Short mmCIF file of C-alpha atoms in Angstrom, two decimals:
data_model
loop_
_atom_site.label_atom_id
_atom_site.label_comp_id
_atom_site.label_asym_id
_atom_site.label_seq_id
_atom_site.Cartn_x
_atom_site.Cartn_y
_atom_site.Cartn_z
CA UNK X 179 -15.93 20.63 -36.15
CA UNK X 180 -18.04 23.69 -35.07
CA UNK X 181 -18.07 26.63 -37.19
CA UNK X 182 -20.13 30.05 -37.36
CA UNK X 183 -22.47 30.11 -40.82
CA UNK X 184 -23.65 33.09 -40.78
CA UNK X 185 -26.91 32.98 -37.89
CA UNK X 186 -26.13 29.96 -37.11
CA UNK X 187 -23.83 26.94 -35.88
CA UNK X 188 -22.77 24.47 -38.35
CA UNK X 189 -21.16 21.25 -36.80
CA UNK X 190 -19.59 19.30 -39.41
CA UNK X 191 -18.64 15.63 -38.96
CA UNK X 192 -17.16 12.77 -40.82
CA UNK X 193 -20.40 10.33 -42.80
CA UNK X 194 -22.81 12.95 -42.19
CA UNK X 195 -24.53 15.88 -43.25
CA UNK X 196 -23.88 19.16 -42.09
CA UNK X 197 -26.09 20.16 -38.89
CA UNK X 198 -27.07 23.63 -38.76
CA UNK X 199 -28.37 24.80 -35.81
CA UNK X 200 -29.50 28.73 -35.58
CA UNK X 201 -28.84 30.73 -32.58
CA UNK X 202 -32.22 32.05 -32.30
CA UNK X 203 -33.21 28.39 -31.09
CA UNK X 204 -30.24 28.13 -28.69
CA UNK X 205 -30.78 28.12 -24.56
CA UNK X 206 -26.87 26.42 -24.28
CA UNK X 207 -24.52 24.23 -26.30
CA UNK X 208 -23.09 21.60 -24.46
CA UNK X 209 -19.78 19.88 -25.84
CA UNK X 210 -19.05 15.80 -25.13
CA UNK X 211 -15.74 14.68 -25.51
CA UNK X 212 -12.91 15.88 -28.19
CA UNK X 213 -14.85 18.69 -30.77
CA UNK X 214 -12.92 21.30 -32.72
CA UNK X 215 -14.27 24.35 -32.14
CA UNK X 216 -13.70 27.37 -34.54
CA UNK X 217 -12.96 30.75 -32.44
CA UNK X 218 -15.35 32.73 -34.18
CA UNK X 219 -17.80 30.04 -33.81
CA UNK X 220 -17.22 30.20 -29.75
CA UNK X 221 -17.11 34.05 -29.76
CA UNK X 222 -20.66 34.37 -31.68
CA UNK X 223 -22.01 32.20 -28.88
CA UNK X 224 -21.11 34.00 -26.47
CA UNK X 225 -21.84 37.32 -28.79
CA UNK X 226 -25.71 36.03 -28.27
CA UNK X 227 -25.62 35.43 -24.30
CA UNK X 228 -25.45 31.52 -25.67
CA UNK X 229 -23.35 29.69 -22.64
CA UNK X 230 -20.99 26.92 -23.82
CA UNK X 231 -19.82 24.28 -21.94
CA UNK X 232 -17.78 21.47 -22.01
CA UNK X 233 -18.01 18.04 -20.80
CA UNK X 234 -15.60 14.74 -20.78
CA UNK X 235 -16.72 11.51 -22.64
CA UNK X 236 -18.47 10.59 -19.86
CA UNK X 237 -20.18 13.48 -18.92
CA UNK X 238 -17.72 15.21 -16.17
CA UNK X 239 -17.43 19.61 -16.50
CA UNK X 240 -14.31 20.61 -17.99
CA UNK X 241 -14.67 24.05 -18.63
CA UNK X 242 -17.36 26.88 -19.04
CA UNK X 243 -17.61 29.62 -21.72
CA UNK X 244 -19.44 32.37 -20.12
CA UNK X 245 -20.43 36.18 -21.77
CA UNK X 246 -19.66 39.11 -20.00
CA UNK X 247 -22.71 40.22 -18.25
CA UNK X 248 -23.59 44.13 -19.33
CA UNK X 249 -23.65 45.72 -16.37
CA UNK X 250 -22.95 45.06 -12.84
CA UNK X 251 -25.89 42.85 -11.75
CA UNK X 252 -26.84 42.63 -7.51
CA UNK X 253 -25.76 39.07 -7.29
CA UNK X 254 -22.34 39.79 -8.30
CA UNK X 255 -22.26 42.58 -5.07
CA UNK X 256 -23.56 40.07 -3.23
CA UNK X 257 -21.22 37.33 -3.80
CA UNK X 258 -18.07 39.42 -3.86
CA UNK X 259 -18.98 40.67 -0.31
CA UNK X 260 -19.59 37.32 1.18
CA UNK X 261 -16.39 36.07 -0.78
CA UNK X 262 -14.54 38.18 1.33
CA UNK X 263 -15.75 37.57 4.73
CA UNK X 264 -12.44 36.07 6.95
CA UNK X 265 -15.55 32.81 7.70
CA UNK X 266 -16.58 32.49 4.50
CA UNK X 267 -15.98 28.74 3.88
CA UNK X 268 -17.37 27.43 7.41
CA UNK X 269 -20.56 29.36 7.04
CA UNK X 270 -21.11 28.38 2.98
CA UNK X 271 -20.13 24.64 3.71
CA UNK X 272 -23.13 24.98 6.56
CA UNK X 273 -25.50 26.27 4.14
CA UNK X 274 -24.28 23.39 1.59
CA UNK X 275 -24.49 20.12 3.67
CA UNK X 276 -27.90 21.74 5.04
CA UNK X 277 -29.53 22.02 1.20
CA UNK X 278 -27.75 18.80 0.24
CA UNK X 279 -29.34 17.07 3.46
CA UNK X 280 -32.67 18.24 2.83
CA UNK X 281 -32.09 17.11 -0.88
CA UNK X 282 -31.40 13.66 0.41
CA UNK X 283 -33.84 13.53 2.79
CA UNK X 284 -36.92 14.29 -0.03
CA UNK X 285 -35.00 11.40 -2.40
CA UNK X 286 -35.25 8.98 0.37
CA UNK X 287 -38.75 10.03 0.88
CA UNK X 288 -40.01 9.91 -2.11
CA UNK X 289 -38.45 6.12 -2.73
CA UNK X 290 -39.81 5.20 0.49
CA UNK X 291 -36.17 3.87 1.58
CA UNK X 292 -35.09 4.62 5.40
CA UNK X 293 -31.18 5.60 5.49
CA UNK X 294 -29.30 4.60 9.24
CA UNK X 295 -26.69 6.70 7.80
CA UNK X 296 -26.85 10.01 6.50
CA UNK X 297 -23.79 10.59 4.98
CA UNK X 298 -23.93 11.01 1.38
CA UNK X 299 -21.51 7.92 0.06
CA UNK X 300 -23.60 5.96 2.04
CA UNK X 301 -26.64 7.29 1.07
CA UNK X 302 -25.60 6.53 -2.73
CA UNK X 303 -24.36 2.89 -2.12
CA UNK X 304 -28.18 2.47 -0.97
CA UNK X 305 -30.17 4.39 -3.95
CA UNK X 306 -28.16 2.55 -6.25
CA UNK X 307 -28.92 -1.07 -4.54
CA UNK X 308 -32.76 0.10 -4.54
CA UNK X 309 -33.15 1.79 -7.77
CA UNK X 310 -30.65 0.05 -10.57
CA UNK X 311 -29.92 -3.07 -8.51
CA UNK X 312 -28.10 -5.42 -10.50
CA UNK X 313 -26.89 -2.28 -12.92
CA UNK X 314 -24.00 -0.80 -10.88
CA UNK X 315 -21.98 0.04 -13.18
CA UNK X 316 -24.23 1.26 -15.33
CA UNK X 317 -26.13 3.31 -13.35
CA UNK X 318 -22.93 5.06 -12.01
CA UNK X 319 -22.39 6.18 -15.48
CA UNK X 320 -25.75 7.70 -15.88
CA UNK X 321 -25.81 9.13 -12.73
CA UNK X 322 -22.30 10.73 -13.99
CA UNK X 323 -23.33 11.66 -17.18
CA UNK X 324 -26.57 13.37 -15.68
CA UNK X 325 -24.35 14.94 -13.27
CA UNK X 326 -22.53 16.85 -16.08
CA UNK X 327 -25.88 18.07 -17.74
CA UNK X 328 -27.09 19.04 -14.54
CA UNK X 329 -23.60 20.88 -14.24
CA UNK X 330 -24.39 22.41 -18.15
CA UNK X 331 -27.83 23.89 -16.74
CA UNK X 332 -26.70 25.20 -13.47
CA UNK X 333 -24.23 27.34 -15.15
CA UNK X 334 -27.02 29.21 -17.59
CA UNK X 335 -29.11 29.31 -14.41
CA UNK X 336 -26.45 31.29 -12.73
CA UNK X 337 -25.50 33.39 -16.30
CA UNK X 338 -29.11 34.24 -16.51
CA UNK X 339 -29.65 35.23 -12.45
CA UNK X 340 -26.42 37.85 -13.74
CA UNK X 341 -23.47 36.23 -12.05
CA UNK X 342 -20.11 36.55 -13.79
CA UNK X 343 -17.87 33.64 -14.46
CA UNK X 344 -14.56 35.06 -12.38
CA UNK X 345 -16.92 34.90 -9.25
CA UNK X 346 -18.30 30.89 -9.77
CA UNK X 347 -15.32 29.18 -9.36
CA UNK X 348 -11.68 29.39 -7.36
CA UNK X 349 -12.26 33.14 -6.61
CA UNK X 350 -11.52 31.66 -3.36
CA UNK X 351 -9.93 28.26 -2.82
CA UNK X 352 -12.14 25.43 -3.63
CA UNK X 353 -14.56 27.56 -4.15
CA UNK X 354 -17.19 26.12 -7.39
CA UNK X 355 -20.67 26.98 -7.10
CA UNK X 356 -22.04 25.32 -9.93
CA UNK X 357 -20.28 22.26 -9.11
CA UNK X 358 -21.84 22.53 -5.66
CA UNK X 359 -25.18 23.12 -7.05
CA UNK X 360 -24.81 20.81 -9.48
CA UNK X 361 -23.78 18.15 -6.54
CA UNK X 362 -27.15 19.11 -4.36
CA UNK X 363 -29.33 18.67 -7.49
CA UNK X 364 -28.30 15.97 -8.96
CA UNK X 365 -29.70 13.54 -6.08
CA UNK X 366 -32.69 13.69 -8.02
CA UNK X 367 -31.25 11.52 -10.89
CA UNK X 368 -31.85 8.57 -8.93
CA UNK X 369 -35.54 8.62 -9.48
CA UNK X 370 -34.62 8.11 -12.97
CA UNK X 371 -32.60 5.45 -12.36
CA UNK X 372 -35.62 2.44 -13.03
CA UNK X 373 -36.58 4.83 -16.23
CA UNK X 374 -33.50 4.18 -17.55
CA UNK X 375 -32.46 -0.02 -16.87
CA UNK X 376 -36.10 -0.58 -16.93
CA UNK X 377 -36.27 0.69 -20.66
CA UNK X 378 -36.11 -1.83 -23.42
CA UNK X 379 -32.98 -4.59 -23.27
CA UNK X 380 -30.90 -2.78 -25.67
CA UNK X 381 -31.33 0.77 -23.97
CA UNK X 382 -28.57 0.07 -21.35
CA UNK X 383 -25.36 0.06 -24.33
CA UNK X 384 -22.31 0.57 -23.56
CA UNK X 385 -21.25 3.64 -20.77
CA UNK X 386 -19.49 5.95 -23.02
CA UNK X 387 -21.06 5.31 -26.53
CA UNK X 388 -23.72 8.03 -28.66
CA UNK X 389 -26.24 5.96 -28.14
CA UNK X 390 -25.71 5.85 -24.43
CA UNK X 391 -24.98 8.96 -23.95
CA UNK X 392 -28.73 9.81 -26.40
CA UNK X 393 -30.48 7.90 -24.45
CA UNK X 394 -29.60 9.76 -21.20
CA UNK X 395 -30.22 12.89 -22.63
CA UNK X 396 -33.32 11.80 -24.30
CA UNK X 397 -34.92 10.82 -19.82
CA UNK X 398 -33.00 14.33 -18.87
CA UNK X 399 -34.94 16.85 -21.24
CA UNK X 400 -38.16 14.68 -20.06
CA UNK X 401 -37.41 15.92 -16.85
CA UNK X 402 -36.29 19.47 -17.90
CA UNK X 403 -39.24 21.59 -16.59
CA UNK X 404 -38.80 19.36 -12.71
CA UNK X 405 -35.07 20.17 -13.02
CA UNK X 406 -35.67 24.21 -14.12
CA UNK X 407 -37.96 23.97 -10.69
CA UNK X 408 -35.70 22.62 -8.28
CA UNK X 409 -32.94 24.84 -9.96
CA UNK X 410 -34.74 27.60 -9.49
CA UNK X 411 -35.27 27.38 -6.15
CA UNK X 412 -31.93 26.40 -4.86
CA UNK X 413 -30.73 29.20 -6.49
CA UNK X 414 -33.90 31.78 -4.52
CA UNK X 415 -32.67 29.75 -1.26
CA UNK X 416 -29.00 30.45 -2.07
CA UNK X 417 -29.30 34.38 -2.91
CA UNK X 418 -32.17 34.55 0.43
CA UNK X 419 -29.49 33.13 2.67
CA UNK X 420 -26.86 35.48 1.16
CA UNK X 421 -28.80 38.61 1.87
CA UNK X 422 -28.55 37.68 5.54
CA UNK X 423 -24.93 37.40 5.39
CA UNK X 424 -24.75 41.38 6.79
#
């Protein structure tokens, strides 16, 4: 269970000590699987700009706790305009397949693996054959797992650029930006696929298990500063192609 002590989180948990974990040190708080959660624990998160979100088991978004931003930020205009252009959808899927090609096309590159086929199943059925061949299974569960961090970073990325929750996801129908840019930038992952079923014999447990699920984390946070980067500038690509959209 998570509950507010005083500046701080404390997660309690059967066989072990209290954590405590002080907001002062907190970028997000990311939730796997079933964990009570005390309201006023939640609220003080969100109190201190702290995003919260939540993940399945295996690492899939199921929900994200948001503050209020302050004030009315630009990006927020910006969106809510373009949201309500009559060709909204055919112009953002454009822009979407285009930074998801070029995405794919710098993966391929850098693993020096030619694609006949561009389209993006296909393109993971052959990453997965070059990088964790022999590890299918496995590897889709990282790459899922990964996914859902990825998801857990997007979303502060988008907090801290001043967006507001009601406008990143089903304002419009199937509309879910961080989903979408958690989709583009998680082609990445499968340069870390060899990190990961090339580590040590017992390093590839069980999909689904803590020490899985550490040892993911553990090759994601190596990569943090590479993944702020990209981040960073899908998002300056996203908000330059918006302020076109006149």
């Amino acid at each position: 269970m998570v509950l507010r002590d005083g500046p701080a989180l404390r997660v309690v948990s059967e066989g072990r000590a209290d954590g405590m974990y002080p907001f002062r040190l907190l970028a997000r708080v990311i939730v796997c699987g079933p964990v009570e959660w005390d309201a006023g624990a939640l609220l003080a998160c969100l109190d201190q700009g702290i995003p919260v979100i939540f993940l399945t088991a295996d690492g899939h978004p199921r929900a994200y706790c948001l503050a209020a931003q302050p004030r009315r930020q630009p990006l927020n205009d910006r969106l809510e305009e373009f949201l309500g252009r009559p060709d909204w959808h055919a112009l953002y899927e454009n822009w979407r397949r285009a930074a998801e090609r070029r995405e794919i096309l710098g993966v391929l590159k850098r693993m020096g693996v030619r694609a006949p086929d561009l389209r993006p199943d296909r393109v993971t059925t052959l990453l997965l054959d070059k990088a964790a061949a022999g590890a299918g299974e496995v590897a889709r569960a990282a790459i899922r797992y990964w996914a859902g961090l990825l998801a857990a970073t997007v979303a502060t990325k988008l907090f801290e650029a001043g967006a507001e929750a009601p406008l990143l996801i089903e304002r419009r129908p199937g509309w879910n930006l961080p989903a979408d840019f958690a989709r583009i930038g998680a082609w990445a992952h499968y340069l870390w696929l060899p990190e990961f079923v090339g580590g040590p014999p017992d390093a590839c447990t069980e999909p689904g298990s803590a020490a899985f699920r550490r040892r993911l984390t553990e090759i994601f946070e190596r990569h943090r500063q590479e993944t702020d980067r990209r981040l960073s500038l899908l998002l300056n690509r996203f908000v330059y192609w918006l302020g076109g959209m006149r």
